[in-house]
Every structure is written in structure tokens, then in C-alpha cells.
PDB file of C-alpha atoms in Angstrom:
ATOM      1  CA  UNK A   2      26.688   4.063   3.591  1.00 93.00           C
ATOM      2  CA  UNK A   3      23.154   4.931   4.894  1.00 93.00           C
ATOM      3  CA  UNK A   4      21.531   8.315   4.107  1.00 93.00           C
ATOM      4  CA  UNK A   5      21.916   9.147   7.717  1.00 93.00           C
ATOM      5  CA  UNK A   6      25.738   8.973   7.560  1.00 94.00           C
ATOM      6  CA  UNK A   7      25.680  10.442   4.052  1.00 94.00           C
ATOM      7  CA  UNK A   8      23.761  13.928   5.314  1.00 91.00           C
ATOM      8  CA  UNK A   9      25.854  14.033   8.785  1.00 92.00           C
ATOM      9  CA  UNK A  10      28.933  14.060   5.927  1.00 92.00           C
ATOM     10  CA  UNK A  11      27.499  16.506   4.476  1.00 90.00           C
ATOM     11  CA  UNK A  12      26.982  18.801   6.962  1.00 86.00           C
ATOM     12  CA  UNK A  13      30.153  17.812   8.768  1.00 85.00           C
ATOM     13  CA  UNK A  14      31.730  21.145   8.728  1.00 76.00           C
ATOM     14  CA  UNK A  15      28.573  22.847  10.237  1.00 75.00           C
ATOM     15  CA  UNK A  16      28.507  20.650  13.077  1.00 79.00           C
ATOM     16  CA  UNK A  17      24.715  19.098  13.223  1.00 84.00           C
ATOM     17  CA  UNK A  18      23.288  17.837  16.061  1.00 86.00           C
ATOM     18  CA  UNK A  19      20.854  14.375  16.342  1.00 88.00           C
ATOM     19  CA  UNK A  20      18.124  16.358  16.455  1.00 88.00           C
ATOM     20  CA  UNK A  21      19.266  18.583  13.275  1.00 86.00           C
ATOM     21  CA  UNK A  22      19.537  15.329  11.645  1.00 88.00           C
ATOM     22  CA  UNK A  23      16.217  14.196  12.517  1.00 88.00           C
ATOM     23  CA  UNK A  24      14.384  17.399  11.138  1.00 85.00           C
ATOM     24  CA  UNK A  25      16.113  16.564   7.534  1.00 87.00           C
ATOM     25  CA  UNK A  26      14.100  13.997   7.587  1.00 89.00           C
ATOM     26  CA  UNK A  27      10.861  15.494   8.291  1.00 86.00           C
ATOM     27  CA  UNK A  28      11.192  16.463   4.618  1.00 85.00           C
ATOM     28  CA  UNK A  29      10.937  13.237   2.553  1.00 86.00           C
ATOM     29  CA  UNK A  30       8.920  10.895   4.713  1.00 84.00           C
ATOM     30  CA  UNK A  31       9.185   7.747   2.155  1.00 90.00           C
ATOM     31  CA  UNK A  32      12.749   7.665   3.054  1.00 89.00           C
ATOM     32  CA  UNK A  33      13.945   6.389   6.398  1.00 88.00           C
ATOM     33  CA  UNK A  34      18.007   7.256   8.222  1.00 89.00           C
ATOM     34  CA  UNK A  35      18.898   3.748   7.926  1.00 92.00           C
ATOM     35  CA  UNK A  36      17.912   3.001   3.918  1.00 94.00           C
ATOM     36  CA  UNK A  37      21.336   2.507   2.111  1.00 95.00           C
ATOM     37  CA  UNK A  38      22.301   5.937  -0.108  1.00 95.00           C
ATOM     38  CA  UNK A  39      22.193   4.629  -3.857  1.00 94.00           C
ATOM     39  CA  UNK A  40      21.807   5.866  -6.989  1.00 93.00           C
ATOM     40  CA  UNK A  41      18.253   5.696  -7.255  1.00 93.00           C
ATOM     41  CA  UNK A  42      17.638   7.978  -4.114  1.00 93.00           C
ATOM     42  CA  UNK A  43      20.195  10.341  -4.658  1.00 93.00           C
ATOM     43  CA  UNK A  44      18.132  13.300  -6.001  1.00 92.00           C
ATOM     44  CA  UNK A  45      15.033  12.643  -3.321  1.00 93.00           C
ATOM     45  CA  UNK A  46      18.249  12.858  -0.956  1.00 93.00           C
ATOM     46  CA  UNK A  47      19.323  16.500  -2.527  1.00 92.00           C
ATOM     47  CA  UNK A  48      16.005  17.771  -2.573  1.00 91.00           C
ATOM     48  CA  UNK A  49      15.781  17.062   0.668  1.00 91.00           C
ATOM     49  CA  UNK A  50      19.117  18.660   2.037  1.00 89.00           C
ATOM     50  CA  UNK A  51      17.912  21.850  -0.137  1.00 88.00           C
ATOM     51  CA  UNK A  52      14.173  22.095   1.779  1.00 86.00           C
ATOM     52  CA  UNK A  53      16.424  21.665   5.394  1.00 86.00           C
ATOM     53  CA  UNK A  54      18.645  24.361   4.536  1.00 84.00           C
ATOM     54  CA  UNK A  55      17.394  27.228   5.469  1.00 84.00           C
ATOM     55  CA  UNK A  56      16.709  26.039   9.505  1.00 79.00           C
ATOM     56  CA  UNK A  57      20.639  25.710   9.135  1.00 77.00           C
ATOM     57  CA  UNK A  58      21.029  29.129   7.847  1.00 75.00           C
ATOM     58  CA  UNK A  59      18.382  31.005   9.824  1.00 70.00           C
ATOM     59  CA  UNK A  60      19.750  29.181  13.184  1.00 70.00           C
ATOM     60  CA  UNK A  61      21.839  30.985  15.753  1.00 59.00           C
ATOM     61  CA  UNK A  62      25.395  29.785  15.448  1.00 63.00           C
ATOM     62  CA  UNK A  63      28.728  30.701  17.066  1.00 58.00           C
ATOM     63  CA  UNK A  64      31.134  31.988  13.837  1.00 63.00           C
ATOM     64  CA  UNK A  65      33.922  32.313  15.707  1.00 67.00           C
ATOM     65  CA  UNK A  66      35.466  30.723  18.719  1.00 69.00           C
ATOM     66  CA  UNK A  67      38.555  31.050  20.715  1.00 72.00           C
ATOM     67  CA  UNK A  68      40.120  29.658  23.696  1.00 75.00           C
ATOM     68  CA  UNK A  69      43.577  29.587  24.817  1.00 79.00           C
ATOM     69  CA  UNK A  70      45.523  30.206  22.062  1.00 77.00           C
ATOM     70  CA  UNK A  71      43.027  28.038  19.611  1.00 80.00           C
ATOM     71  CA  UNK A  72      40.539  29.698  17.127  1.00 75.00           C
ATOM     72  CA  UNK A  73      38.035  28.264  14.495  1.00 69.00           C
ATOM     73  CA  UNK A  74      35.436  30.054  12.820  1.00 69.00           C
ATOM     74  CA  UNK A  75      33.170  28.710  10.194  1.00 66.00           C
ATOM     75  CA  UNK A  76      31.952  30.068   6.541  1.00 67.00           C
ATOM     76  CA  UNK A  77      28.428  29.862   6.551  1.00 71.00           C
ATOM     77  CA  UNK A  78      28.712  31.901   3.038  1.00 76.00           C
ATOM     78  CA  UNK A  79      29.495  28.677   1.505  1.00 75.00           C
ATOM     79  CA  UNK A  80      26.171  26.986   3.129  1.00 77.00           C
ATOM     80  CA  UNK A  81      24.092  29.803   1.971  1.00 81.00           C
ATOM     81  CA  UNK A  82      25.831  28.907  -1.799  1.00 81.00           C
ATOM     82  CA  UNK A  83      25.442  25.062  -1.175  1.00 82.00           C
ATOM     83  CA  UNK A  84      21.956  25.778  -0.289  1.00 83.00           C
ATOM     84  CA  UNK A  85      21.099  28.727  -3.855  1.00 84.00           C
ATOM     85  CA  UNK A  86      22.596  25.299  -5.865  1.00 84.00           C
ATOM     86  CA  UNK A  87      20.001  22.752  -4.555  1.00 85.00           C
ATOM     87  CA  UNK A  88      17.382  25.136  -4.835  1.00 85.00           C
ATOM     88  CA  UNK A  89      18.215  25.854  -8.732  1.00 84.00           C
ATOM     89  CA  UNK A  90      19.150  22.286  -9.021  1.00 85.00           C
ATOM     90  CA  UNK A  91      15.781  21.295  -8.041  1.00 86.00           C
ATOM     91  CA  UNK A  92      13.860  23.967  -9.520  1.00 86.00           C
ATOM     92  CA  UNK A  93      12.887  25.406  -5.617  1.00 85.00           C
ATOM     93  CA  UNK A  94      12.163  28.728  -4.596  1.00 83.00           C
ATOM     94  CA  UNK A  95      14.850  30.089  -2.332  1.00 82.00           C
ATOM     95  CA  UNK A  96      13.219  30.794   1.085  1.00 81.00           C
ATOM     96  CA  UNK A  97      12.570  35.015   1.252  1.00 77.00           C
ATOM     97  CA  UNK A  98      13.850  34.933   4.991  1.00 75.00           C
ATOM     98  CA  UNK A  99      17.041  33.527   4.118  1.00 77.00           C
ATOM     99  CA  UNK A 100      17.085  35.963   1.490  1.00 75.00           C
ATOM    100  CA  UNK A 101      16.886  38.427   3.640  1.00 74.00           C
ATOM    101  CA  UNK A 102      18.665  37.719   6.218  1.00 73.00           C
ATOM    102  CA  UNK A 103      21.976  36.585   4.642  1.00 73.00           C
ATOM    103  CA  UNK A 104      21.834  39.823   2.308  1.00 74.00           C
ATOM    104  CA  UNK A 105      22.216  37.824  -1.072  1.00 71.00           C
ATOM    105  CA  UNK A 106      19.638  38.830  -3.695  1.00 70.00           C
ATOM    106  CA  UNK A 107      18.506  36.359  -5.805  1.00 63.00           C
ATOM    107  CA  UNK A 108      16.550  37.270  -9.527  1.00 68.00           C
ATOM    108  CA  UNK A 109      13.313  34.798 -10.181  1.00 67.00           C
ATOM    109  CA  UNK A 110      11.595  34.468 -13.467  1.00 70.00           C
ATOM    110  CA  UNK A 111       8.712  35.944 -13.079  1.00 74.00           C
ATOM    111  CA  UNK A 112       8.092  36.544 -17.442  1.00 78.00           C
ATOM    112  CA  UNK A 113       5.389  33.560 -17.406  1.00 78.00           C
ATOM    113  CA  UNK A 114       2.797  35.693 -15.415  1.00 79.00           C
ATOM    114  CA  UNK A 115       2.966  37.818 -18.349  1.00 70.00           C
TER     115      UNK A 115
END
């Protein structure tokens, strides 16, 4: 599987576009969409998916739709999670405008400045 197909499975459930796609990969430049998704690029892969996030989260969206009888509506709570993993995973600071925006508070060591 390349690392194309493994980010658009991924982010299946939140619908990305090409061009959504694309901008993941603006992130790590020294990988490419059609390199094979391996062991040995799996981490540069996460990282990368955590430093995208927030353009998912912070991006207008639809949550709920409904037409003729049929109704889906999507958890972006969980993305906000996904994305607070990654960023402890990979020792990031979570973006302040996500932060913000989504409500969640998040506590950062701050005792080395001490």
C-alpha cells in the first residue's frame, strides 16, 4: 500500500479531498504519495498526519446532513482525540487555535523554565 492510500484510509471517515491529501504532504517533503508505507517510514508518516491535523479540525465542515429520509453526521471529537495522541506521541505542541476552538484544554509542562 502506498502512503497516499494509507493517509486517504486514515482519514476515510472525514471525507478528504485530493487537494487535502496533497497539503499532508507539504509536511514531510523527503517522502513522496507514491513511496510504499513500511515499517521504516511509519513514524515520519504519523508525525506527519499529527502536523496536518489541525487544517482538518479548524476547516469548515458540514456535521450533519439530511435528505429524504437519510441522515449522517460525523464525530469530529474523535479527530480532535486522534489528533492530542499524535501530538503526545510525537512530543508536539498542540496547535493553541485548535485549542481554542474545539474547547478542550490541554496542561503543558512548563516546570523546565524553572
Amino acid at each position: 500500500m502506498t502512503i497516499k492510500e494509507y493517509i486517504e484510509k486514515q482519514l476515510a471517515a472525514f471525507h478528504p479531498t485530493d487537494a487535502d491529501i496533497i497539503d499532508v504532504f507539504l509536511y514531510d517533503t523527503t517522502i513522496s504519495e507514491g513511496d510504499e508505507y513500511s515499517e521504516s517510514n511509519a513514524e515520519q508518516v504519523s508525525k506527519m498526519l499529527a502536523l496536518a491535523l489541525p487544517s482538518f479540525i479548524l476547516k469548515p465542515r458540514l456535521n450533519d446532513v439530511s435528505e429524504g429520509g437519510f441522515s449522517m453526521s460525523w464525530n469530529f471529537d474523535n479527530l480532535v482525540k486522534y489528533y492530542l495522541w499524535l501530538c503526545r506521541k510525537h512530543g508536539l505542541t498542540p496547535d493553541a487555535t485548535v485549542m481554542e476552538t474545539t474547547g478542550i484544554s490541554v496542561i503543558i509542562d512548563k516546570t523546565d523554565i524553572w
